[in-house]
């Protein structure tokens, strides 16, 4: 079933109470098929994150938070004694947090859920009694989910207020599919549209996994917003036409200095935007910032399998002898970013002082 015309799809949902399960909209099957993956154990959660059934930095954070609830339920179902149950929970939480390395939201969410119940990977004390623990973990995971909805709404509002006239060029998918709410960069687009602004969205197809063509175009069509899909390599030609008012993208990790990791191809797009004098914006919640590092070269970049490049959908497009280079993300230096739109306001200019000032707001 497709989401109703005009409404945003839901990517992550928890069904039932503390002994319930997680359901993820399987994004590998979109746009052709709307199917849900049921996660009742930790390996299924990890597989779903690694294979991008659930994807987008905030959404994998939300899923990771619920994954911790599942890890606690697993320990209870196995009737493990308290100390072994705790060991299982912490080991499973670490495995979930490490499932994908670049988006900081995943580890942030897992650690926040543990912290909210008084646990951390470094603490070896006995946990709360089982039922209380499960309920407390679920409350913490739900809070991250609910909070993400609110953050998306705030980002959409701040971004819509600064969006210049003209068409919008975006990369990858940053909508409801990628978050627990309405999206980040795409929430800016949908909020501006709801305000009565009119434009066309140009969606880079986003090789090699086509999140732009498959997911962003799908979401915008559901919303009734005009969208044109282009090959990533057509972006320079499009920018040269002068019809693009701004580029806006999401982020997987932003340093204290504003350097931003996002889907591979984002850096190239930012260079092109600068060459054509087109403002380049990033939209992301505060949970995407990693203030422990300043320089973007310190961001761990996920490298994925060769087959995604050489055999899309199982069809070989390169000789078997060819090797493939498949970084999933790249880093755009702060100097190429006109502003970073967060739920606490817009960081502009993108400097370390301004990042600290805006994120310091409550
Ligand atoms: O590999 P993906 O599809 O998880 O990459 C997603 C992106 O790069 C998004 O732009 C980013 O996570 C922001 S989503 C609001």
XYZ file of C-alpha atoms and ligand atoms in Angstrom:
377
model
C 0.000 0.000 0.000
C 1.337 3.446 -0.914
C 1.141 6.257 1.625
C -1.851 8.492 1.055
C -1.274 11.229 -1.524
C 0.041 14.315 0.265
C 1.234 12.540 3.409
C 4.733 11.477 4.383
C 5.615 7.780 4.557
C 6.654 6.165 7.848
C 10.017 4.378 7.761
C 10.297 2.960 11.308
C 7.601 1.774 13.739
C 7.533 -0.119 17.009
C 4.642 -2.532 17.424
C 3.403 -3.381 20.940
C 4.957 -2.910 24.354
C 8.448 -3.782 25.674
C 8.102 -7.340 24.344
C 6.908 -6.062 20.958
C 8.890 -5.810 17.737
C 10.335 -3.324 15.265
C 9.023 -2.869 11.733
C 11.072 -1.181 9.026
C 9.813 -0.089 5.634
C 12.143 -2.027 3.312
C 13.745 0.779 1.316
C 15.665 -1.627 -0.920
C 12.327 -2.576 -2.515
C 11.053 0.932 -3.173
C 9.614 2.385 -5.291
C 8.266 -0.832 -6.833
C 7.045 -2.493 -3.672
C 5.970 -1.256 -0.234
C 7.014 -4.059 2.131
C 7.905 -4.166 5.829
C 10.721 -6.080 7.524
C 9.845 -7.473 10.964
C 12.757 -7.325 13.384
C 12.431 -9.578 16.420
C 16.147 -10.213 16.995
C 19.364 -8.212 16.871
C 20.884 -9.905 13.769
C 17.797 -8.898 11.744
C 18.151 -5.277 12.921
C 21.854 -5.242 12.023
C 21.249 -6.826 8.620
C 18.541 -4.237 7.880
C 20.903 -1.367 8.755
C 23.880 -2.785 6.834
C 21.896 -3.547 3.698
C 20.114 -0.146 3.777
C 16.615 -1.559 4.290
C 16.542 1.273 6.800
C 18.844 4.133 5.914
C 19.475 7.842 6.416
C 21.348 9.024 9.504
C 18.390 9.908 11.769
C 16.373 6.812 10.756
C 19.186 4.389 11.522
C 19.571 6.147 14.877
C 15.892 5.587 15.651
C 16.109 1.945 14.512
C 19.299 1.442 16.549
C 17.565 2.740 19.675
C 14.778 0.197 19.256
C 17.450 -2.440 18.522
C 18.669 -2.043 22.113
C 15.137 -2.850 23.354
C 15.226 -6.020 21.240
C 18.643 -6.954 22.689
C 17.210 -6.751 26.231
C 14.195 -8.857 25.219
C 16.549 -11.469 23.725
C 18.423 -11.724 27.018
C 15.150 -12.198 28.903
C 13.836 -14.830 26.458
C 17.061 -16.809 26.939
C 16.580 -16.674 30.720
C 20.144 -15.429 31.170
C 21.273 -14.693 34.742
C 21.524 -10.907 35.434
C 25.238 -10.508 34.789
C 25.149 -12.512 31.527
C 22.005 -10.652 30.460
C 23.869 -7.392 30.931
C 26.872 -8.689 28.993
C 24.573 -9.753 26.145
C 22.809 -6.387 26.113
C 26.014 -4.353 26.020
C 27.680 -6.573 23.375
C 24.578 -6.443 21.162
C 24.330 -2.670 21.621
C 27.952 -2.286 20.519
C 27.328 -4.441 17.446
C 24.323 -2.320 16.499
C 26.252 0.930 17.022
C 29.052 -0.347 14.762
C 26.773 -1.606 11.970
C 27.537 1.478 9.840
C 30.441 3.765 10.732
C 29.809 7.193 9.184
C 26.425 8.407 10.456
C 27.093 9.433 14.045
C 23.355 9.309 14.873
C 23.497 5.508 15.136
C 26.059 5.305 17.944
C 24.621 8.451 19.532
C 21.142 6.848 19.768
C 22.373 3.488 21.071
C 24.504 5.167 23.737
C 21.688 7.536 24.698
C 19.231 4.659 25.255
C 21.771 2.842 27.447
C 22.644 6.015 29.339
C 18.993 6.834 30.058
C 18.664 3.572 31.991
C 21.938 4.116 33.796
C 24.032 1.781 31.625
C 27.006 2.285 29.358
C 29.409 -0.048 27.659
C 31.914 0.877 30.383
C 29.640 0.079 33.340
C 29.399 -3.456 34.644
C 26.836 -3.024 37.403
C 23.726 -5.163 37.668
C 20.858 -3.661 35.670
C 17.368 -2.831 36.874
C 14.956 -5.776 37.313
C 14.104 -7.190 33.864
C 10.610 -5.846 33.260
C 11.475 -2.342 34.491
C 14.588 -2.355 32.326
C 12.685 -3.333 29.165
C 10.042 -0.675 29.745
C 12.666 1.977 30.503
C 14.642 1.099 27.360
C 11.494 1.326 25.227
C 10.638 4.711 26.738
C 14.135 5.969 25.904
C 13.975 4.636 22.316
C 10.512 6.132 21.810
C 11.723 9.468 23.119
C 14.454 9.567 20.442
C 11.834 8.735 17.797
C 9.358 11.364 19.004
C 12.108 13.938 19.383
C 13.290 13.316 15.822
C 9.786 14.152 14.568
C 9.927 17.483 16.384
C 13.457 18.236 15.144
C 12.430 17.592 11.529
C 9.525 20.019 11.861
C 11.784 22.729 13.303
C 14.427 22.190 10.582
C 11.721 22.431 7.924
C 10.538 25.762 9.338
C 13.997 27.367 9.674
C 14.986 26.158 6.216
C 11.793 27.231 4.447
C 12.251 30.752 5.804
C 15.657 31.130 4.161
C 15.092 29.221 0.923
C 15.821 31.508 -2.052
C 13.544 31.575 -5.092
C 14.253 29.219 -7.974
C 14.365 25.479 -8.376
C 16.072 23.228 -5.840
C 18.757 20.638 -6.499
C 19.206 17.848 -3.956
C 21.271 14.704 -3.573
C 20.417 11.322 -2.022
C 17.279 11.025 0.129
C 16.663 13.185 3.176
C 12.908 12.839 3.567
C 10.545 10.958 5.837
C 12.169 7.708 4.711
C 15.524 8.861 6.110
C 14.275 10.125 9.480
C 11.748 9.492 12.230
C 9.754 12.524 11.065
C 9.283 14.539 7.893
C 12.934 14.696 6.899
C 15.751 17.223 7.024
C 16.601 18.825 3.650
C 13.395 17.420 2.199
C 11.390 18.823 5.133
C 12.671 22.245 4.085
C 11.309 21.569 0.598
C 7.923 20.242 1.762
C 7.495 23.054 4.319
C 8.225 25.707 1.692
C 5.755 23.994 -0.647
C 3.099 23.947 2.097
C 3.768 27.698 2.561
C 2.674 28.197 -1.038
C 6.132 28.558 -2.598
C 6.361 26.988 -6.057
C 9.425 25.386 -7.661
C 10.650 22.157 -9.184
C 12.922 19.778 -7.295
C 15.812 18.283 -9.245
C 16.907 15.012 -7.668
C 20.357 13.598 -8.431
C 19.818 9.892 -9.055
C 22.627 9.232 -6.497
C 24.760 6.416 -7.773
C 25.405 3.654 -6.914
C 22.253 2.852 -4.887
C 19.918 5.447 -6.458
C 18.411 6.897 -3.291
C 17.563 10.059 -5.253
C 15.800 8.351 -8.139
C 14.136 5.595 -6.117
C 13.304 7.335 -2.841
C 13.379 11.140 -3.146
C 11.402 11.098 -6.385
C 8.931 8.644 -4.816
C 8.414 10.810 -1.739
C 7.956 13.985 -3.789
C 5.480 12.327 -6.139
C 3.461 11.213 -3.058
C 3.488 14.856 -1.913
C 2.440 16.207 -5.328
C 5.678 18.226 -5.690
C 7.144 18.355 -9.223
C 10.397 16.421 -9.452
C 12.923 15.737 -12.202
C 15.533 13.009 -11.796
C 18.962 13.541 -13.336
C 22.170 11.534 -13.598
C 24.664 12.807 -11.018
C 26.945 13.783 -13.904
C 24.272 16.146 -15.330
C 24.407 18.464 -12.303
C 27.099 20.791 -13.715
C 25.132 21.305 -16.925
C 21.938 21.943 -14.928
C 23.646 24.502 -12.667
C 25.036 26.285 -15.726
C 21.473 26.956 -16.936
C 20.964 29.322 -13.982
C 17.589 27.906 -12.978
C 18.728 26.417 -9.671
C 18.159 28.779 -6.737
C 19.982 26.595 -4.248
C 21.300 23.126 -3.490
C 20.221 21.511 -0.246
C 21.386 18.188 1.159
C 21.432 16.251 4.437
C 24.345 15.029 6.525
C 25.657 11.911 8.228
C 28.235 13.562 10.468
C 29.194 17.205 10.939
C 32.331 18.204 12.810
C 32.718 21.052 15.298
C 34.197 23.064 12.427
C 31.245 22.395 10.100
C 32.924 19.922 7.723
C 30.103 17.628 6.610
C 30.032 13.972 5.605
C 27.113 13.052 3.370
C 26.321 10.665 0.544
C 29.075 10.198 -2.014
C 28.778 12.900 -4.657
C 27.816 15.652 -2.220
C 31.323 17.143 -2.196
C 31.385 17.252 -5.997
C 27.999 18.967 -6.003
C 29.215 21.570 -3.478
C 32.250 22.336 -5.673
C 29.961 22.728 -8.694
C 27.569 24.970 -6.753
C 30.485 27.199 -5.684
C 31.716 27.388 -9.289
C 28.282 28.611 -10.389
C 27.643 30.945 -7.423
C 24.690 28.856 -6.219
C 24.171 28.695 -2.421
C 24.762 25.250 -0.966
C 22.879 24.375 2.251
C 23.054 21.417 4.613
C 20.087 20.500 6.839
C 20.643 18.243 9.866
C 19.606 17.826 13.510
C 22.031 18.425 16.385
C 22.293 14.615 16.783
C 24.305 14.570 13.513
C 27.088 16.731 14.963
C 30.232 15.089 16.302
C 31.815 17.826 18.374
C 34.702 15.559 19.374
C 36.377 16.300 16.024
C 36.998 19.526 14.123
C 38.558 18.335 10.892
C 36.472 16.396 8.377
C 39.400 14.155 7.458
C 38.848 12.416 10.820
C 35.346 11.243 9.868
C 35.319 7.461 9.250
C 34.118 6.791 5.718
C 32.217 3.590 5.001
C 33.450 1.667 1.969
C 30.963 -0.799 0.515
C 31.182 -3.870 -1.715
C 32.309 -3.727 -5.342
C 29.125 -5.337 -6.653
C 27.086 -2.180 -5.905
C 29.198 -0.422 -8.557
C 29.979 -3.189 -11.025
C 26.681 -5.160 -10.918
C 23.722 -2.956 -10.086
C 20.670 -5.176 -9.528
C 22.834 -8.209 -10.248
C 23.573 -7.243 -13.863
C 27.278 -6.938 -14.636
C 28.165 -3.606 -16.254
C 31.947 -3.940 -15.932
C 34.326 -6.784 -16.808
C 34.812 -9.171 -13.873
C 38.536 -8.286 -13.759
C 37.810 -4.626 -12.952
C 38.122 -3.467 -9.345
C 35.663 -0.959 -7.886
C 36.036 2.117 -5.668
C 32.883 2.458 -3.579
C 33.050 4.991 -0.744
C 29.494 5.529 0.522
C 30.192 9.077 1.747
C 32.448 12.052 1.135
C 33.277 15.167 3.138
C 32.327 18.677 2.068
C 34.564 21.308 3.686
C 32.772 23.983 5.733
C 33.982 26.752 3.390
C 31.724 25.415 0.601
C 28.579 25.449 2.778
C 26.483 28.656 2.903
C 24.583 27.557 5.998
C 23.704 24.516 8.126
C 20.024 24.387 9.049
C 19.449 22.754 12.437
C 16.468 22.544 14.789
C 18.132 25.277 16.873
C 18.573 27.733 14.033
C 20.815 28.305 11.036
C 24.602 28.137 11.351
C 25.926 30.808 8.988
C 28.705 31.495 8.373
C 29.828 27.916 8.918
C 32.638 28.391 11.412
C 33.593 26.599 14.620
C 32.437 29.593 16.690
C 29.053 29.732 14.969
C 28.539 25.943 15.297
C 29.176 26.266 19.050
C 26.932 29.327 19.361
C 23.884 27.864 17.581
C 24.180 24.380 19.099
C 24.549 25.977 22.530
C 20.947 27.255 22.272
C 18.230 25.263 24.014
O 23.728 5.424 2.669
P 22.504 6.186 3.088
O 21.385 6.087 2.112
O 22.094 5.864 4.502
O 22.988 7.718 3.083
C 22.081 8.694 3.494
C 22.579 10.079 3.324
O 23.700 10.318 2.959
C 21.645 11.181 3.742
O 21.847 12.319 2.959
C 21.905 11.523 5.213
O 21.899 10.379 6.010
C 20.898 12.480 5.744
S 19.275 11.752 5.890
C 18.277 12.910 6.614
